[in-house]
């Protein structure tokens, strides 16, 4: 939980806060950011679940073109979108075949949650993705993985 933030861009200048706001600083600071992990061990099995959460924020102001019914540009409008909070769930299961061998399978973003809409097109350290902020969200969707380990 971010209690407060004060960033000064110029000596003796005003202080800014990016908590819940993509404003002068070129990035938002999330008020809430959490990962809750729980693990169940039973016999040779270990199951883990993780809930990842980030609070929402007010996106960067952008200028959008206003279109009429025929698709012709009739003007522009400055808009800011509220980027909603984002939750994902990850799962992993491991099976200890013997003391020296283990098989692990899992899924990241089990429910295939899409990243929240962000229409900003710039920002500090921002990549080339449009429609979401790739600094904070993964566009790959649900991913599966497996791992086999052998200790000798």
PDB file of C-alpha atoms in Angstrom:
ATOM      1  CA  UNK A   1       0.000   0.000   0.000  1.00  0.00           C
ATOM      2  CA  UNK A   2       1.472   3.330  -1.049  1.00  0.00           C
ATOM      3  CA  UNK A   3       0.713   5.913   1.625  1.00  0.00           C
ATOM      4  CA  UNK A   4       2.193   8.992  -0.023  1.00  0.00           C
ATOM      5  CA  UNK A   5       4.634  10.072  -2.703  1.00  0.00           C
ATOM      6  CA  UNK A   6       6.245  13.427  -3.458  1.00  0.00           C
ATOM      7  CA  UNK A   7       8.552  13.851  -6.450  1.00  0.00           C
ATOM      8  CA  UNK A   8      10.206  17.134  -7.323  1.00  0.00           C
ATOM      9  CA  UNK A   9      11.241  17.493 -10.971  1.00  0.00           C
ATOM     10  CA  UNK A  10      13.141  20.770 -10.578  1.00  0.00           C
ATOM     11  CA  UNK A  11      15.059  22.209  -7.652  1.00  0.00           C
ATOM     12  CA  UNK A  12      12.694  24.428  -5.613  1.00  0.00           C
ATOM     13  CA  UNK A  13       9.865  23.418  -7.973  1.00  0.00           C
ATOM     14  CA  UNK A  14       6.477  21.968  -7.122  1.00  0.00           C
ATOM     15  CA  UNK A  15       6.039  18.416  -5.828  1.00  0.00           C
ATOM     16  CA  UNK A  16       4.033  15.857  -7.783  1.00  0.00           C
ATOM     17  CA  UNK A  17       2.424  12.544  -6.877  1.00  0.00           C
ATOM     18  CA  UNK A  18       1.667   9.751  -9.329  1.00  0.00           C
ATOM     19  CA  UNK A  19      -0.424   7.678  -6.912  1.00  0.00           C
ATOM     20  CA  UNK A  20      -3.350   6.516  -9.001  1.00  0.00           C
ATOM     21  CA  UNK A  21      -2.537   9.133 -11.631  1.00  0.00           C
ATOM     22  CA  UNK A  22      -0.501   8.989 -14.855  1.00  0.00           C
ATOM     23  CA  UNK A  23       0.278  12.690 -14.887  1.00  0.00           C
ATOM     24  CA  UNK A  24       3.395  14.874 -14.963  1.00  0.00           C
ATOM     25  CA  UNK A  25       5.774  12.062 -14.019  1.00  0.00           C
ATOM     26  CA  UNK A  26       5.134   9.835 -17.064  1.00  0.00           C
ATOM     27  CA  UNK A  27       4.075   6.789 -15.032  1.00  0.00           C
ATOM     28  CA  UNK A  28       1.463   5.853 -12.452  1.00  0.00           C
ATOM     29  CA  UNK A  29       2.195   4.664  -8.922  1.00  0.00           C
ATOM     30  CA  UNK A  30      -0.224   1.965  -7.814  1.00  0.00           C
ATOM     31  CA  UNK A  31      -1.973   2.648  -4.497  1.00  0.00           C
ATOM     32  CA  UNK A  32      -2.323  -1.112  -3.942  1.00  0.00           C
ATOM     33  CA  UNK A  33      -0.061  -3.837  -5.274  1.00  0.00           C
ATOM     34  CA  UNK A  34      -0.154  -7.304  -3.781  1.00  0.00           C
ATOM     35  CA  UNK A  35       0.538 -10.980  -4.343  1.00  0.00           C
ATOM     36  CA  UNK A  36      -1.119 -13.502  -2.036  1.00  0.00           C
ATOM     37  CA  UNK A  37       0.446 -16.968  -2.124  1.00  0.00           C
ATOM     38  CA  UNK A  38      -0.820 -20.146  -0.532  1.00  0.00           C
ATOM     39  CA  UNK A  39       0.672 -23.636  -0.642  1.00  0.00           C
ATOM     40  CA  UNK A  40      -0.752 -27.067   0.156  1.00  0.00           C
ATOM     41  CA  UNK A  41       1.628 -29.980   0.708  1.00  0.00           C
ATOM     42  CA  UNK A  42       0.231 -33.491   0.809  1.00  0.00           C
ATOM     43  CA  UNK A  43       2.440 -36.538   0.446  1.00  0.00           C
ATOM     44  CA  UNK A  44       4.754 -36.115  -2.545  1.00  0.00           C
ATOM     45  CA  UNK A  45       2.600 -33.288  -3.974  1.00  0.00           C
ATOM     46  CA  UNK A  46       2.929 -29.531  -3.512  1.00  0.00           C
ATOM     47  CA  UNK A  47       0.260 -27.197  -4.927  1.00  0.00           C
ATOM     48  CA  UNK A  48       0.657 -23.403  -4.932  1.00  0.00           C
ATOM     49  CA  UNK A  49      -1.722 -20.641  -5.936  1.00  0.00           C
ATOM     50  CA  UNK A  50      -0.935 -16.939  -6.312  1.00  0.00           C
ATOM     51  CA  UNK A  51      -3.388 -14.049  -6.660  1.00  0.00           C
ATOM     52  CA  UNK A  52      -1.727 -10.955  -8.162  1.00  0.00           C
ATOM     53  CA  UNK A  53      -3.447  -7.573  -7.807  1.00  0.00           C
ATOM     54  CA  UNK A  54      -2.776  -4.008  -8.924  1.00  0.00           C
ATOM     55  CA  UNK A  55      -5.093  -1.087  -8.256  1.00  0.00           C
ATOM     56  CA  UNK A  56      -6.353   1.105 -11.067  1.00  0.00           C
ATOM     57  CA  UNK A  57      -5.257   4.593 -12.024  1.00  0.00           C
ATOM     58  CA  UNK A  58      -6.274   7.580 -14.124  1.00  0.00           C
ATOM     59  CA  UNK A  59      -4.540   7.297 -17.497  1.00  0.00           C
ATOM     60  CA  UNK A  60      -2.530   9.959 -19.326  1.00  0.00           C
ATOM     61  CA  UNK A  61      -4.558  12.616 -21.126  1.00  0.00           C
ATOM     62  CA  UNK A  62      -4.577  12.104 -24.890  1.00  0.00           C
ATOM     63  CA  UNK A  63      -6.176  13.962 -27.769  1.00  0.00           C
ATOM     64  CA  UNK A  64      -8.631  11.841 -29.741  1.00  0.00           C
ATOM     65  CA  UNK A  65     -10.259  12.622 -33.065  1.00  0.00           C
ATOM     66  CA  UNK A  66     -14.056  12.904 -33.002  1.00  0.00           C
ATOM     67  CA  UNK A  67     -15.752  11.172 -35.948  1.00  0.00           C
ATOM     68  CA  UNK A  68     -19.221  11.596 -37.399  1.00  0.00           C
ATOM     69  CA  UNK A  69     -21.456   8.706 -38.514  1.00  0.00           C
ATOM     70  CA  UNK A  70     -19.670   8.476 -41.858  1.00  0.00           C
ATOM     71  CA  UNK A  71     -16.218   8.264 -40.236  1.00  0.00           C
ATOM     72  CA  UNK A  72     -15.161  11.820 -41.066  1.00  0.00           C
ATOM     73  CA  UNK A  73     -13.104  13.764 -38.526  1.00  0.00           C
ATOM     74  CA  UNK A  74     -15.192  16.598 -37.065  1.00  0.00           C
ATOM     75  CA  UNK A  75     -12.792  17.777 -34.363  1.00  0.00           C
ATOM     76  CA  UNK A  76     -10.681  16.638 -31.430  1.00  0.00           C
ATOM     77  CA  UNK A  77     -11.314  16.024 -27.763  1.00  0.00           C
ATOM     78  CA  UNK A  78      -8.961  15.565 -24.787  1.00  0.00           C
ATOM     79  CA  UNK A  79      -9.834  12.432 -22.805  1.00  0.00           C
ATOM     80  CA  UNK A  80      -8.493  10.485 -19.806  1.00  0.00           C
ATOM     81  CA  UNK A  81      -9.473   6.867 -19.249  1.00  0.00           C
ATOM     82  CA  UNK A  82      -9.812   5.211 -15.827  1.00  0.00           C
ATOM     83  CA  UNK A  83      -7.643   2.089 -16.025  1.00  0.00           C
ATOM     84  CA  UNK A  84      -9.378  -0.496 -13.789  1.00  0.00           C
ATOM     85  CA  UNK A  85      -7.725  -2.708 -11.169  1.00  0.00           C
ATOM     86  CA  UNK A  86      -6.194  -5.919 -12.473  1.00  0.00           C
ATOM     87  CA  UNK A  87      -6.285  -9.403 -10.931  1.00  0.00           C
ATOM     88  CA  UNK A  88      -4.619 -12.588 -12.166  1.00  0.00           C
ATOM     89  CA  UNK A  89      -4.322 -16.080 -10.712  1.00  0.00           C
ATOM     90  CA  UNK A  90      -1.329 -18.428 -11.123  1.00  0.00           C
ATOM     91  CA  UNK A  91      -1.173 -22.146 -10.255  1.00  0.00           C
ATOM     92  CA  UNK A  92       1.706 -24.604  -9.844  1.00  0.00           C
ATOM     93  CA  UNK A  93       1.823 -28.273  -8.861  1.00  0.00           C
ATOM     94  CA  UNK A  94       4.969 -30.292  -8.116  1.00  0.00           C
ATOM     95  CA  UNK A  95       5.354 -34.032  -7.720  1.00  0.00           C
ATOM     96  CA  UNK A  96       8.441 -35.465  -6.044  1.00  0.00           C
ATOM     97  CA  UNK A  97       8.889 -38.756  -7.899  1.00  0.00           C
ATOM     98  CA  UNK A  98      11.906 -39.650  -5.706  1.00  0.00           C
ATOM     99  CA  UNK A  99      14.262 -37.706  -3.442  1.00  0.00           C
ATOM    100  CA  UNK A 100      16.347 -36.679  -6.464  1.00  0.00           C
ATOM    101  CA  UNK A 101      13.628 -36.141  -9.125  1.00  0.00           C
ATOM    102  CA  UNK A 102      10.799 -33.624  -9.299  1.00  0.00           C
ATOM    103  CA  UNK A 103       8.206 -32.771 -11.943  1.00  0.00           C
ATOM    104  CA  UNK A 104       6.567 -29.310 -11.888  1.00  0.00           C
ATOM    105  CA  UNK A 105       3.708 -28.054 -14.061  1.00  0.00           C
ATOM    106  CA  UNK A 106       1.877 -24.758 -13.842  1.00  0.00           C
ATOM    107  CA  UNK A 107      -0.124 -22.026 -15.474  1.00  0.00           C
ATOM    108  CA  UNK A 108       0.387 -18.267 -15.337  1.00  0.00           C
ATOM    109  CA  UNK A 109      -2.800 -16.190 -15.643  1.00  0.00           C
ATOM    110  CA  UNK A 110      -5.060 -19.249 -15.345  1.00  0.00           C
ATOM    111  CA  UNK A 111      -8.270 -17.396 -16.274  1.00  0.00           C
ATOM    112  CA  UNK A 112      -6.660 -15.665 -19.304  1.00  0.00           C
ATOM    113  CA  UNK A 113      -7.346 -12.159 -17.952  1.00  0.00           C
ATOM    114  CA  UNK A 114      -6.664  -9.475 -20.558  1.00  0.00           C
ATOM    115  CA  UNK A 115      -4.606  -6.417 -19.571  1.00  0.00           C
ATOM    116  CA  UNK A 116      -6.740  -3.347 -18.836  1.00  0.00           C
ATOM    117  CA  UNK A 117      -7.256  -0.748 -21.575  1.00  0.00           C
ATOM    118  CA  UNK A 118      -4.827   2.167 -21.561  1.00  0.00           C
ATOM    119  CA  UNK A 119      -4.856   4.661 -24.418  1.00  0.00           C
ATOM    120  CA  UNK A 120      -1.690   6.506 -23.444  1.00  0.00           C
ATOM    121  CA  UNK A 121       1.055   6.359 -26.046  1.00  0.00           C
ATOM    122  CA  UNK A 122       4.079   7.529 -24.083  1.00  0.00           C
ATOM    123  CA  UNK A 123       5.710   7.564 -20.714  1.00  0.00           C
ATOM    124  CA  UNK A 124       8.983   6.908 -18.951  1.00  0.00           C
ATOM    125  CA  UNK A 125      10.377   3.541 -20.096  1.00  0.00           C
ATOM    126  CA  UNK A 126       7.290   2.781 -22.163  1.00  0.00           C
ATOM    127  CA  UNK A 127       7.595   0.184 -24.907  1.00  0.00           C
ATOM    128  CA  UNK A 128       5.839   0.059 -28.264  1.00  0.00           C
ATOM    129  CA  UNK A 129       2.564  -1.629 -27.252  1.00  0.00           C
ATOM    130  CA  UNK A 130      -0.727   0.241 -27.683  1.00  0.00           C
ATOM    131  CA  UNK A 131      -3.971  -0.502 -25.881  1.00  0.00           C
ATOM    132  CA  UNK A 132      -2.271  -1.469 -22.615  1.00  0.00           C
ATOM    133  CA  UNK A 133       0.824  -0.437 -20.652  1.00  0.00           C
ATOM    134  CA  UNK A 134       3.464  -3.135 -21.197  1.00  0.00           C
ATOM    135  CA  UNK A 135       5.520  -1.909 -18.227  1.00  0.00           C
ATOM    136  CA  UNK A 136       2.910  -3.289 -15.826  1.00  0.00           C
ATOM    137  CA  UNK A 137       0.838  -5.898 -17.697  1.00  0.00           C
ATOM    138  CA  UNK A 138       1.625  -8.988 -19.741  1.00  0.00           C
ATOM    139  CA  UNK A 139      -0.257  -9.373 -23.040  1.00  0.00           C
ATOM    140  CA  UNK A 140       0.598 -13.040 -23.547  1.00  0.00           C
ATOM    141  CA  UNK A 141      -2.505 -14.276 -21.729  1.00  0.00           C
ATOM    142  CA  UNK A 142      -2.604 -17.767 -20.222  1.00  0.00           C
ATOM    143  CA  UNK A 143       0.747 -19.570 -20.328  1.00  0.00           C
ATOM    144  CA  UNK A 144       1.577 -23.148 -19.360  1.00  0.00           C
ATOM    145  CA  UNK A 145       4.966 -24.451 -18.312  1.00  0.00           C
ATOM    146  CA  UNK A 146       6.615 -27.668 -17.178  1.00  0.00           C
ATOM    147  CA  UNK A 147       9.918 -28.432 -15.532  1.00  0.00           C
ATOM    148  CA  UNK A 148      11.698 -31.667 -14.674  1.00  0.00           C
ATOM    149  CA  UNK A 149      14.640 -31.539 -12.284  1.00  0.00           C
ATOM    150  CA  UNK A 150      17.136 -34.215 -11.343  1.00  0.00           C
ATOM    151  CA  UNK A 151      19.669 -33.671  -8.540  1.00  0.00           C
ATOM    152  CA  UNK A 152      22.893 -35.672  -8.461  1.00  0.00           C
TER     153      UNK A 152
END
